[in-house]
Amino acid sequence: MLPIVLRLIMEPLAGLFFSTGELSSIVASTRLVLFGALIIFFLVVEPEGLNRLWRNIRNYFRVWPFSY
């Protein structure tokens, strides 16, 4: 889903500043950079992975009305 959203956002914006030949290479390389940044972000913020993030959210809502 993220690649589709990136393509839909970047194509009109890149079309304003670059020619069509440069557009495909810029979109492809920017998509790779954003995927890498997303991986690094999750490694820094949640080093044990998305599974631990999901467990934290699930545990929070399990005891939600009584937070003791």
Short mmCIF file of C-alpha atoms in Angstrom, two decimals:
data_model
loop_
_atom_site.label_atom_id
_atom_site.label_comp_id
_atom_site.label_asym_id
_atom_site.label_seq_id
_atom_site.Cartn_x
_atom_site.Cartn_y
_atom_site.Cartn_z
CA MET A 1 0.00 0.00 0.00
CA LEU A 2 2.87 2.37 0.78
CA PRO A 3 4.36 2.12 -2.75
CA ILE A 4 1.02 3.03 -4.30
CA VAL A 5 0.57 6.03 -2.01
CA LEU A 6 4.13 7.20 -2.67
CA ARG A 7 3.65 6.93 -6.42
CA LEU A 8 0.37 8.84 -6.30
CA ILE A 9 1.92 11.62 -4.23
CA MET A 10 5.29 11.88 -5.95
CA GLU A 11 4.32 11.76 -9.62
CA PRO A 12 2.40 15.06 -9.67
CA LEU A 13 4.99 16.79 -7.49
CA ALA A 14 7.96 15.52 -9.48
CA GLY A 15 6.21 16.38 -12.75
CA LEU A 16 6.33 20.03 -11.79
CA PHE A 17 10.11 20.10 -11.37
CA PHE A 18 11.56 17.39 -13.64
CA SER A 19 11.15 16.08 -17.18
CA THR A 20 9.47 12.72 -17.82
CA GLY A 21 12.78 10.92 -18.39
CA GLU A 22 14.12 11.87 -15.00
CA LEU A 23 10.78 11.29 -13.31
CA SER A 24 10.86 7.49 -13.27
CA SER A 25 14.37 7.30 -11.84
CA ILE A 26 13.60 9.91 -9.19
CA VAL A 27 10.40 8.17 -8.09
CA ALA A 28 12.13 4.78 -7.90
CA SER A 29 15.11 6.03 -5.94
CA THR A 30 13.00 8.15 -3.58
CA ARG A 31 10.78 5.15 -2.87
CA LEU A 32 13.85 3.11 -1.88
CA VAL A 33 15.12 5.92 0.34
CA LEU A 34 11.76 6.20 2.10
CA PHE A 35 11.56 2.43 2.65
CA GLY A 36 15.06 2.49 4.15
CA ALA A 37 14.15 5.42 6.37
CA LEU A 38 11.02 3.59 7.52
CA ILE A 39 13.05 0.50 8.44
CA ILE A 40 15.61 2.59 10.34
CA PHE A 41 12.79 4.45 12.12
CA PHE A 42 11.24 1.21 13.36
CA LEU A 43 14.61 -0.16 14.45
CA VAL A 44 15.32 2.95 16.50
CA VAL A 45 11.85 3.44 17.96
CA GLU A 46 10.91 -0.20 18.52
CA PRO A 47 14.03 -2.41 18.45
CA GLU A 48 12.07 -5.57 19.27
CA GLY A 49 9.95 -5.12 16.17
CA LEU A 50 6.38 -4.54 15.21
CA ASN A 51 5.32 -7.59 17.20
CA ARG A 52 6.25 -5.89 20.49
CA LEU A 53 4.50 -2.72 19.37
CA TRP A 54 1.36 -4.77 18.70
CA ARG A 55 1.66 -6.49 22.12
CA ASN A 56 1.97 -3.12 23.86
CA ILE A 57 -1.14 -1.80 22.13
CA ARG A 58 -3.06 -5.00 22.86
CA ASN A 59 -2.04 -4.98 26.53
CA TYR A 60 -2.99 -1.33 26.87
CA PHE A 61 -6.52 -1.96 25.62
CA ARG A 62 -6.85 -5.15 27.64
CA VAL A 63 -6.62 -3.19 30.94
CA TRP A 64 -7.84 0.12 29.56
CA PRO A 65 -10.61 1.18 31.95
CA PHE A 66 -8.57 0.09 34.97
CA SER A 67 -5.02 1.29 34.45
CA TYR A 68 -3.51 -0.17 37.62
#
